[in-house]
mmCIF file of C-alpha atoms in Angstrom:
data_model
loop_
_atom_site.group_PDB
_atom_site.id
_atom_site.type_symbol
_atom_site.label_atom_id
_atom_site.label_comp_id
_atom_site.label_asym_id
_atom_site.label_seq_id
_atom_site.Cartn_x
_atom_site.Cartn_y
_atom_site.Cartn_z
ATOM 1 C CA UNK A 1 74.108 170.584 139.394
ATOM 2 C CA UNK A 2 72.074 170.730 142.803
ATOM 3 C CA UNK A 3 72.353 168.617 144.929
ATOM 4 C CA UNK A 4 70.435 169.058 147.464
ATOM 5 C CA UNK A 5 68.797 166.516 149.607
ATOM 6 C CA UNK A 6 65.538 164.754 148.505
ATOM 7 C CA UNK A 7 63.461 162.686 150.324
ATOM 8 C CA UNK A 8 64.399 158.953 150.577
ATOM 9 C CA UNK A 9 61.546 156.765 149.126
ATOM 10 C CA UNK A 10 61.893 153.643 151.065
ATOM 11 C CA UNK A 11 60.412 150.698 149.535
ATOM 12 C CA UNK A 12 60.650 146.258 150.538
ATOM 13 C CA UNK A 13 60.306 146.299 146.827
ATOM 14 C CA UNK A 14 58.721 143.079 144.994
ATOM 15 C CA UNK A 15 61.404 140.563 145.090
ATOM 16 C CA UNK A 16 61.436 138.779 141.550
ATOM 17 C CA UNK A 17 64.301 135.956 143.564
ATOM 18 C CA UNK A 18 66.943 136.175 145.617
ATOM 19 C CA UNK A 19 69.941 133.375 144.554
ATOM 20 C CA UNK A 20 73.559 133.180 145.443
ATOM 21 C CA UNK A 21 75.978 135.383 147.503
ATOM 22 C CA UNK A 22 75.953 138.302 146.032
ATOM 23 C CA UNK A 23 75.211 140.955 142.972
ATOM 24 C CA UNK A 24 76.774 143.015 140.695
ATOM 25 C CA UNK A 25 76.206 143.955 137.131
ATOM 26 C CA UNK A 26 72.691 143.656 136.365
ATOM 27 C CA UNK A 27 72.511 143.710 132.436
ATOM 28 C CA UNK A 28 69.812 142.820 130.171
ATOM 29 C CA UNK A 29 70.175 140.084 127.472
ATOM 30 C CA UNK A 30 67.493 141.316 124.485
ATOM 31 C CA UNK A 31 68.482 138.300 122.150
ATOM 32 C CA UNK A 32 67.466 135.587 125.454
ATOM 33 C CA UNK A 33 64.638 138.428 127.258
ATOM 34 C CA UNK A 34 65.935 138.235 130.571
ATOM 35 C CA UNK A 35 68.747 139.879 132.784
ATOM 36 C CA UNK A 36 72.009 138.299 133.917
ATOM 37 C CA UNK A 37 74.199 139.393 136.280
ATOM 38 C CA UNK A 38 77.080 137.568 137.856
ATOM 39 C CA UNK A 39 77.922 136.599 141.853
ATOM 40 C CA UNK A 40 81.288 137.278 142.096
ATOM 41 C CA UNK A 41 81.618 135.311 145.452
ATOM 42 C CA UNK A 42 80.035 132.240 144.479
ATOM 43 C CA UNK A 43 81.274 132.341 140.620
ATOM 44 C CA UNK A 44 78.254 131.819 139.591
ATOM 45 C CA UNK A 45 76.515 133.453 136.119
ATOM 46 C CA UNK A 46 72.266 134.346 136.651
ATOM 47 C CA UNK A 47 69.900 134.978 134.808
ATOM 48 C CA UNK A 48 66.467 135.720 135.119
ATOM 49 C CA UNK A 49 63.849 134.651 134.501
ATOM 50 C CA UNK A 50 66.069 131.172 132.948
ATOM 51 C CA UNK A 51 65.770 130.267 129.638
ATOM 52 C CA UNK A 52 63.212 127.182 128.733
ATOM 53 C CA UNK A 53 64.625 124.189 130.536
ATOM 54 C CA UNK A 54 68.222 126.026 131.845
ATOM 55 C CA UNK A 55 69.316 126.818 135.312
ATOM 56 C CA UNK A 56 69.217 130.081 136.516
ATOM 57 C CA UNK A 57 72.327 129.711 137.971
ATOM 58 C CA UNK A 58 75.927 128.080 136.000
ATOM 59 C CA UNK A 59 79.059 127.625 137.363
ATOM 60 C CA UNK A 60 82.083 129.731 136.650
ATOM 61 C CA UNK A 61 86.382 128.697 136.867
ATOM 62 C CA UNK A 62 86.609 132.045 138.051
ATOM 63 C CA UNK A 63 84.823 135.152 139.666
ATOM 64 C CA UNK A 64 83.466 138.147 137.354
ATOM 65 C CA UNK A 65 82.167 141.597 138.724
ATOM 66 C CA UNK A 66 81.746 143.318 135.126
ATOM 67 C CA UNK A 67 79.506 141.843 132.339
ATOM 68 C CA UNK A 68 78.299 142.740 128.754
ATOM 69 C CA UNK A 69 76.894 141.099 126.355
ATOM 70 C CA UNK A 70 78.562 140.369 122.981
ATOM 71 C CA UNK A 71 76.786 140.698 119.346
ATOM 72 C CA UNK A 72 78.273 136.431 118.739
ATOM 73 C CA UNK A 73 75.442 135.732 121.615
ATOM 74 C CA UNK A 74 78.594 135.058 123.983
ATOM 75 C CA UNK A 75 78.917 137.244 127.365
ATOM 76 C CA UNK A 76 81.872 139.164 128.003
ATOM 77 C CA UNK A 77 83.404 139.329 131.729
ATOM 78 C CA UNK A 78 85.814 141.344 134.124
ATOM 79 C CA UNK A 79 87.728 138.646 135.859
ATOM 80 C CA UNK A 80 90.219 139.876 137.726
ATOM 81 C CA UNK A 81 93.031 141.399 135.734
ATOM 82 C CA UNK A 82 91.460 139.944 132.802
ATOM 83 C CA UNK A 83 88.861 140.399 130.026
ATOM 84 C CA UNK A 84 87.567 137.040 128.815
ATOM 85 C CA UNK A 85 84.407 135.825 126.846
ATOM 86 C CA UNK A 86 82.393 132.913 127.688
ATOM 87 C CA UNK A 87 80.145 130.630 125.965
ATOM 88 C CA UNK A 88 76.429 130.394 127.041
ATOM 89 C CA UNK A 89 75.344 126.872 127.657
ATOM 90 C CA UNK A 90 72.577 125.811 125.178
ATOM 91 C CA UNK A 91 69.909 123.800 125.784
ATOM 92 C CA UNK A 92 70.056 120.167 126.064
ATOM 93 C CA UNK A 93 74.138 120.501 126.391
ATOM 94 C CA UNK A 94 75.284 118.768 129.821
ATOM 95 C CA UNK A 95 75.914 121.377 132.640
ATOM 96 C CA UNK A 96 80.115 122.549 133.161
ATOM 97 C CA UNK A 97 81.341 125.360 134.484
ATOM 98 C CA UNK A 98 81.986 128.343 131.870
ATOM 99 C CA UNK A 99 85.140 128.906 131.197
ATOM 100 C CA UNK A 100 86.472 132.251 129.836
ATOM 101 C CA UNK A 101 88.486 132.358 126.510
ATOM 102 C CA UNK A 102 90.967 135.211 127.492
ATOM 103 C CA UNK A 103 90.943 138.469 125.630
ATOM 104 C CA UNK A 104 93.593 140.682 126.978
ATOM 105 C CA UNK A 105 95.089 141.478 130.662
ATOM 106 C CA UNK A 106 95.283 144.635 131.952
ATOM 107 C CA UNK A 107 98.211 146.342 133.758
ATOM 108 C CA UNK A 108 99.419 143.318 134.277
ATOM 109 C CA UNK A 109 102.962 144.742 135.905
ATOM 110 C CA UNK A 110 100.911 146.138 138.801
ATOM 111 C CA UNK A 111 99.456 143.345 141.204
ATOM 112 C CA UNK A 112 97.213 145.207 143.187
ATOM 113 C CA UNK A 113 94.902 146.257 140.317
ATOM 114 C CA UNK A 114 91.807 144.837 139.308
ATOM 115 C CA UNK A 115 88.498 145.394 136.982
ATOM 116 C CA UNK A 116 86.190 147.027 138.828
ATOM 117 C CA UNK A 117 83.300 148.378 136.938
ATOM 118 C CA UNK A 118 82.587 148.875 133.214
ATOM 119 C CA UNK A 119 79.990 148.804 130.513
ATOM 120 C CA UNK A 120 79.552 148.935 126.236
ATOM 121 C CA UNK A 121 79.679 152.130 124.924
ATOM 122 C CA UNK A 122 77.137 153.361 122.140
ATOM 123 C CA UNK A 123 79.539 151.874 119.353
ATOM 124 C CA UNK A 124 80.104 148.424 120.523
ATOM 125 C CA UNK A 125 83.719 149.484 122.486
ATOM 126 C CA UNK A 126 83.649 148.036 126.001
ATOM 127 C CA UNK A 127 85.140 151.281 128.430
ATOM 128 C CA UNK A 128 85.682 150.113 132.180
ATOM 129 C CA UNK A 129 87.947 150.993 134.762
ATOM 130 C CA UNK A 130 90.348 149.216 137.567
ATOM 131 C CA UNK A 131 90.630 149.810 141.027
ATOM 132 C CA UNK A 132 93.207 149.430 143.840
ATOM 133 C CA UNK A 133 92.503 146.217 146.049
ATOM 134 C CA UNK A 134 95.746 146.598 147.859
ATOM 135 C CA UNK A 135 96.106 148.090 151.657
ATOM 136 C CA UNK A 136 97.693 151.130 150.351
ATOM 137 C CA UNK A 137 94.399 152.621 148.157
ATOM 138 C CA UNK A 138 96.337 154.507 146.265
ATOM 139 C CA UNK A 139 94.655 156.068 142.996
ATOM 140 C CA UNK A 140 96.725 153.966 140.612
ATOM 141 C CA UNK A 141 93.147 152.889 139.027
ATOM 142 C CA UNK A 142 93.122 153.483 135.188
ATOM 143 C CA UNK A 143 90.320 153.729 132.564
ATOM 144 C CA UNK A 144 90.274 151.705 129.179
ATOM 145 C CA UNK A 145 88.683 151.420 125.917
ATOM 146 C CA UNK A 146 88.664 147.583 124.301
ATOM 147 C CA UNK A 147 87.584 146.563 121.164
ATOM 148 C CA UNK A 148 88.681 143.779 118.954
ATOM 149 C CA UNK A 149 89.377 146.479 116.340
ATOM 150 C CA UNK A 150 91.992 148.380 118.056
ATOM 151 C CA UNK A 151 92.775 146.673 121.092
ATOM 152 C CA UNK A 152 93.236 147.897 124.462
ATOM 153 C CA UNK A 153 93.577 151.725 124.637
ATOM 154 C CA UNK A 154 93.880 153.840 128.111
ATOM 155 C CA UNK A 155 91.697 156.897 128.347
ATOM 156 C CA UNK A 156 93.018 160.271 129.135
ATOM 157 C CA UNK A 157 91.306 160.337 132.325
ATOM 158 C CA UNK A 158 92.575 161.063 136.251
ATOM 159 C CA UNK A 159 93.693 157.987 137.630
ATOM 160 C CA UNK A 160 91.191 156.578 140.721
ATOM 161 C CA UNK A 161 91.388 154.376 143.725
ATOM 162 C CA UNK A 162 87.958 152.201 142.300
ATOM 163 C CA UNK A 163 86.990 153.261 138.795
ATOM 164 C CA UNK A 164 82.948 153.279 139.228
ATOM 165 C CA UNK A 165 79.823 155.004 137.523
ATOM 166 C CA UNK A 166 80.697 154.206 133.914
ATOM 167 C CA UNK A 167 78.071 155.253 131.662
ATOM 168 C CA UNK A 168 76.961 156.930 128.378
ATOM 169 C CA UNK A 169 74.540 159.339 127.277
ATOM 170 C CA UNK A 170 71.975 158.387 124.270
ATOM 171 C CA UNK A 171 74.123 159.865 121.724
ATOM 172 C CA UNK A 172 77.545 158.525 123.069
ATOM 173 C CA UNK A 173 79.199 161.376 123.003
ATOM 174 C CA UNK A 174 79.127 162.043 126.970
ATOM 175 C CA UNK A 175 80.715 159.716 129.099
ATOM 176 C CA UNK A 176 80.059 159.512 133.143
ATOM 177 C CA UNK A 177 82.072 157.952 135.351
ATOM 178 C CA UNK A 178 83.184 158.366 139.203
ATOM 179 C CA UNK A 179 85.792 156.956 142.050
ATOM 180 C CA UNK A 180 84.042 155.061 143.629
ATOM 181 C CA UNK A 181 85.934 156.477 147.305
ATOM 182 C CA UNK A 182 85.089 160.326 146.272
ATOM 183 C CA UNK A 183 82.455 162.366 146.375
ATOM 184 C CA UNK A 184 81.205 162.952 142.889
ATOM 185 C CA UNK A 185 80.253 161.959 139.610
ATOM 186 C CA UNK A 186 82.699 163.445 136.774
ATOM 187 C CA UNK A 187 81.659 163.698 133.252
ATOM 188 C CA UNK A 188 83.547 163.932 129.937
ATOM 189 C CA UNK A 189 83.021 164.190 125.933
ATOM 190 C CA UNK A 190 84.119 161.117 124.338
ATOM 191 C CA UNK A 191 85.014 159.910 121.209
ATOM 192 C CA UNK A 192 84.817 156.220 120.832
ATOM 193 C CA UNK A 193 86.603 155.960 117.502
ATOM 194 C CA UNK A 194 89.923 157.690 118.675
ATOM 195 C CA UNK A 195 89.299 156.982 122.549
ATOM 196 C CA UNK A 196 89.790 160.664 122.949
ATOM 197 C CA UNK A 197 88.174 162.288 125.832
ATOM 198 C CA UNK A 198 88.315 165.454 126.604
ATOM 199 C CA UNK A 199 86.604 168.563 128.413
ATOM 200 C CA UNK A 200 86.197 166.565 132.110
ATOM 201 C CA UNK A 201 84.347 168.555 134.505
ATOM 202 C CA UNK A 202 82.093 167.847 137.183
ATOM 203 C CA UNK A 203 78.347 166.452 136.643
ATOM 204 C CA UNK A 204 76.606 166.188 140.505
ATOM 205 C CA UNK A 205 78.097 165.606 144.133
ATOM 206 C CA UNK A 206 76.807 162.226 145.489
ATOM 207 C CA UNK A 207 73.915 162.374 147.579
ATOM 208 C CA UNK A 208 75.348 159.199 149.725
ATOM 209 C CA UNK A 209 79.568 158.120 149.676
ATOM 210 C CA UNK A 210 80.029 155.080 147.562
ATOM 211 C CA UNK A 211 79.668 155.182 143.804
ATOM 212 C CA UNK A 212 78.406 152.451 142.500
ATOM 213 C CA UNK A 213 76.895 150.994 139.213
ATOM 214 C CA UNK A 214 75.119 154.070 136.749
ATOM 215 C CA UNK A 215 72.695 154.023 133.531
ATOM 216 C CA UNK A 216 71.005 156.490 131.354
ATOM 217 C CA UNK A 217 67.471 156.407 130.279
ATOM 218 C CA UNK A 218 66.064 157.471 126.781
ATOM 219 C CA UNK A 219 65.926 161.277 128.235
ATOM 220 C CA UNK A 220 69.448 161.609 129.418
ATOM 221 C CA UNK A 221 68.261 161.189 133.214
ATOM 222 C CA UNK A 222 70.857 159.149 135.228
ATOM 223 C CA UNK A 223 70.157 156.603 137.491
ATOM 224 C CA UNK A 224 73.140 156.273 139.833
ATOM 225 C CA UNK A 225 73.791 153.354 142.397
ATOM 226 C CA UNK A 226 75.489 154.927 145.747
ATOM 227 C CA UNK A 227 75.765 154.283 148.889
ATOM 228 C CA UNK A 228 73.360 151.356 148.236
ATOM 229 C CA UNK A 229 70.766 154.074 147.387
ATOM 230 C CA UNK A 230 69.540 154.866 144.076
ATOM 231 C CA UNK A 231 69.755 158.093 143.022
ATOM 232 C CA UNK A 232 67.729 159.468 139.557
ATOM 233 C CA UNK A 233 69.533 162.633 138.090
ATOM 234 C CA UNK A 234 68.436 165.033 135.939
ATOM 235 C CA UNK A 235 70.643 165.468 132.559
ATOM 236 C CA UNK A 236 72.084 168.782 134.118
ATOM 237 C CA UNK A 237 72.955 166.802 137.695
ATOM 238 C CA UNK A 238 69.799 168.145 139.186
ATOM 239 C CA UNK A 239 68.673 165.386 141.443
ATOM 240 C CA UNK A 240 65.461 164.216 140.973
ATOM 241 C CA UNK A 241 64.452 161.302 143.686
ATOM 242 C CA UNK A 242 65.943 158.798 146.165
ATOM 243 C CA UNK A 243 64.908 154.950 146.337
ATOM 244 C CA UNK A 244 66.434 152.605 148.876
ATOM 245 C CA UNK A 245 65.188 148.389 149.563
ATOM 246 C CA UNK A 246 64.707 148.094 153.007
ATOM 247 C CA UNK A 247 64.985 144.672 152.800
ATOM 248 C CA UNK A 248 68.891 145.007 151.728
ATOM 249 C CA UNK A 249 71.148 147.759 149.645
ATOM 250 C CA UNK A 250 71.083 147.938 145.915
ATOM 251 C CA UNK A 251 73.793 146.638 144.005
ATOM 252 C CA UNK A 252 72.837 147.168 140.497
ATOM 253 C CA UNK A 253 70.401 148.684 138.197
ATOM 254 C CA UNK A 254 68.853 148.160 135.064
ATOM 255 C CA UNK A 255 66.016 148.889 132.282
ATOM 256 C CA UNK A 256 64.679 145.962 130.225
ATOM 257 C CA UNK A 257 62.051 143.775 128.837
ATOM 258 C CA UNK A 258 60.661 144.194 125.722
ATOM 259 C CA UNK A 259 60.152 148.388 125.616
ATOM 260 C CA UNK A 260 62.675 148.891 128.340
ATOM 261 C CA UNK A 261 60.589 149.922 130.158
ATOM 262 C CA UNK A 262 60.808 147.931 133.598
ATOM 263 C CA UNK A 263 63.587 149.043 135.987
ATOM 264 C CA UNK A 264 65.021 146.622 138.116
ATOM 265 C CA UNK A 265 67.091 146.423 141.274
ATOM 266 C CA UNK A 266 69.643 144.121 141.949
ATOM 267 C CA UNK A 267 70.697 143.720 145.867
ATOM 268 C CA UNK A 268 74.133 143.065 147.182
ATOM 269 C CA UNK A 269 73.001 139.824 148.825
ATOM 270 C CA UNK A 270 71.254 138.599 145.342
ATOM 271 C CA UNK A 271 67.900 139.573 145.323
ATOM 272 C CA UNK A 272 66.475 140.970 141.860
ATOM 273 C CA UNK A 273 63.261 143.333 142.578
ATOM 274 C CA UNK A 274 60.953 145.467 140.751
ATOM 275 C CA UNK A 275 60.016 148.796 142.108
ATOM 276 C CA UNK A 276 56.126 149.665 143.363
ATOM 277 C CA UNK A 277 54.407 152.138 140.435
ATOM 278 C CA UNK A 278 53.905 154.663 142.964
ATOM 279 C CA UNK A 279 57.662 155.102 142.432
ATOM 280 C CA UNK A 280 57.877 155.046 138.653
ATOM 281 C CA UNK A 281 54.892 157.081 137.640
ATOM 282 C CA UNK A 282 56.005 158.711 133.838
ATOM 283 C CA UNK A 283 59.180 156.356 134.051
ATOM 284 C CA UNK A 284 60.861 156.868 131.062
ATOM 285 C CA UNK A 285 62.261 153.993 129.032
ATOM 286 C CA UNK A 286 65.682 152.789 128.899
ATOM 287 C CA UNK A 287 68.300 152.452 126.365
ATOM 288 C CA UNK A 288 69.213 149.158 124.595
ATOM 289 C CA UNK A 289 72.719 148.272 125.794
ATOM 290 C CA UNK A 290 74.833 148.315 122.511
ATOM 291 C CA UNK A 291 76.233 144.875 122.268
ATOM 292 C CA UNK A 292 80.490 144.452 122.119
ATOM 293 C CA UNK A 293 81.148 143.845 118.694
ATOM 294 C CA UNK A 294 83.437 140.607 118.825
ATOM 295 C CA UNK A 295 82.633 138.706 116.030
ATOM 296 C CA UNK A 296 83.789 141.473 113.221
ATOM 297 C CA UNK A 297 80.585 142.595 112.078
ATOM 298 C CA UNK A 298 79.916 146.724 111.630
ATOM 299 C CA UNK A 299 78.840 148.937 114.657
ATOM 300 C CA UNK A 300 75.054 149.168 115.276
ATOM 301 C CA UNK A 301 75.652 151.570 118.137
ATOM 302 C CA UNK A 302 72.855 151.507 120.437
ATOM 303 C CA UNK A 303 70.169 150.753 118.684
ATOM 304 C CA UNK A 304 69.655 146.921 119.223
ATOM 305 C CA UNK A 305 67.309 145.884 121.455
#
C-alpha cells in the first residue's frame, strides 16, 4: 500500500460539453449508450450524448447526488433522505419534470443525515452511505445495503462523517469505501446475500484530502476521485498515476461505450471530458455496472453490459 507521491499529469482534457451547475455521479446507461449523471443544484438529470430527438437535460421535483441504473430501464436516485426511482421520458412523450416513486427513507429519526455517495454492487444490491450535513460533523454517517428482496439492511461498518469511495472489485467480494473527511481508503470482504462484511482493514492513504467518487476496472486497478484529482491504484493500493483538468476539478469518473473502454471525467461545474491517449496508453477496460434488480427478475451480477 505505497503511497508515495507520483507525478501529477495535468491535462485541459477534451471537453465532450459542459451543461448545468454542477456534477456528480457519472454512470453509464448500456441499454441507451450514453452516460447520465445528475446536477444536484439545478435538479436536473443528463445524459450524454441524448438519445435521438431527447434533451440532454430533464427536469427533476427534487435534487439527486447518487444514481444507478435499474434492470426495468428506470434510474434509481439518492434524494435526500430518500431512495426513489424515476421514469425515463420516452420519445415523443411531452417534456415534465421526473418525479421519483419513493422506495424507502433512511434514518429518518436523525435530521442532519443525508445520501451521500453509493453505487450497485456485483449482484444487483444498491450499497451507499450517508453523511452528516449538520454544523456539528459528527460521524453519525451509516452504510446500507437495499434491495427489493430484503429491504434496507445497515452494514457492519464504522460509522463516518460523509460516506464516500463506494466500490466493488470484479468478483464482488471486496468492497471499498472511505470518509470522505479522512485520510484513507478502507476496504472490506463482503457478502451481498447476507450484507455481512467483515475483515475491514486499510487499502491506500489518499494522495490528496477529499474522497470522492471510486471505480474498478477489469484488472482490479482503482480509479479514485480525491481532492478533485484522480488517482489510479494498483489492486494492492500501490499508486499508479495522478490526472487533474486544469480547466476545473473532477467530480466523477467512469468507463463506458461499447467495450468500456473510454474513461471519462465528469467536472464539478458540469463539464464531461475525455482524457488525451498519452494518458491512457494500455488502459484497461472497465466493468459493466450491474444493474439494481427492481423489477423481480434473477441476479445477473455484473455481467450486463
Amino acid at each position: 500500500m505505497n503511497s508515495a507521491s507520483t507525478t501529477v499529469a495535468s491535462t485541459p482534457g477534451v471537453m465532450l460539453i459542459r451543461v448545468g451547475q454542477a456534477g456528480c455521479a457519472l454512470r453509464w446507461d448500456a441499454a441507451a449508450q450514453c452516460w447520465r449523471w445528475p446536477d444536484p443544484v439545478g435538479s436536473q438529470l443528463y445524459a450524454w450524448p441524448a438519445p435521438p430527438a431527447m434533451p440532454s437535460g430533464v427536469r427533476m421535483l427534487e435534487s439527486a447526488c447518487v444514481m444507478a441504473c435499474a434492470n426495468s430501464g428506470r434510474m434509481l436516485l439518492g434524494l435526500g433522505k430518500r431512495l426513489g426511482i424515476v421514469e425515463l421520458p420516452q420519445q415523443g412523450q411531452p417534456s415534465r419534470p421526473l418525479q421519483a416513486q419513493v422506495l424507502v427513507t433512511i434514518d429518518a429519526a436523525e435530521p442532519r443525515t443525508s445520501i451521500s455517495d453509493g453505487c450497485t454492487d456485483r449482484h444487483g444490491n444498491f450499497v451507499f452511505g450517508t453523511a452528516n450535513t449538520g454544523q456539528d460533523k459528527r460521524p453519525i454517517g451509516s452504510f446500507y445495503q437495499y434491495s427489493q428482496r430484503y429491504g434496507l439492511r445497515r452494514l457492519a461498518l464504522p460509522t463516518v462523517v460523509a460516506a464516500a469511495s463506494i466500490a466493488f472489485s470484479p468478483d464482488g467480494r471486496r468492497m471499498v469505501f472511505a470518509d470522505a473527511t479522512l485520510g484513507v481508503i478502507m476496504q472490506c470482504d463482503y457478502e451481498p446475500e447476507r450484507a455481512k462484511v467483515s475483515h475491514v482493514k486499510l487499502f491506500s492513504e489518499l494522495l490528496e484530502q477529499g474522497a470522492g467518487a471510486a471505480i474498478f476496472d477489469r484488472d482490479g486497478n482503482l480509479w479514485s476521485v480525491q481532492g478533485g484529482v484522480l488517482v489510479q491504484y494498483g489492486g494492492d493500493g500501490d499508486v499508479l498515476q495522478q490526472i487533474s483538468l486544469a480547466r476545473e476539478t473532477a467530480a466523477s469518473v467512469a468507463f463506458g461505450g461499447p467495450d468500456l473502454d473510454q474513461l471519462l471525467v465528469l467536472g464539478a461545474q458540469g463539464g464531461l471530458y475525455g482524457l488525451p491517449p498519452d494518458l491512457l496508453k494500455g488502459l484497461t477496460p472497465g466493468l459493466a455496472d450491474a444493474l439494481f434488480l427492481d423489477s423481480g427478475s434473477a441476479s445477473t451480477g455484473g455481467s450486463q453490459a
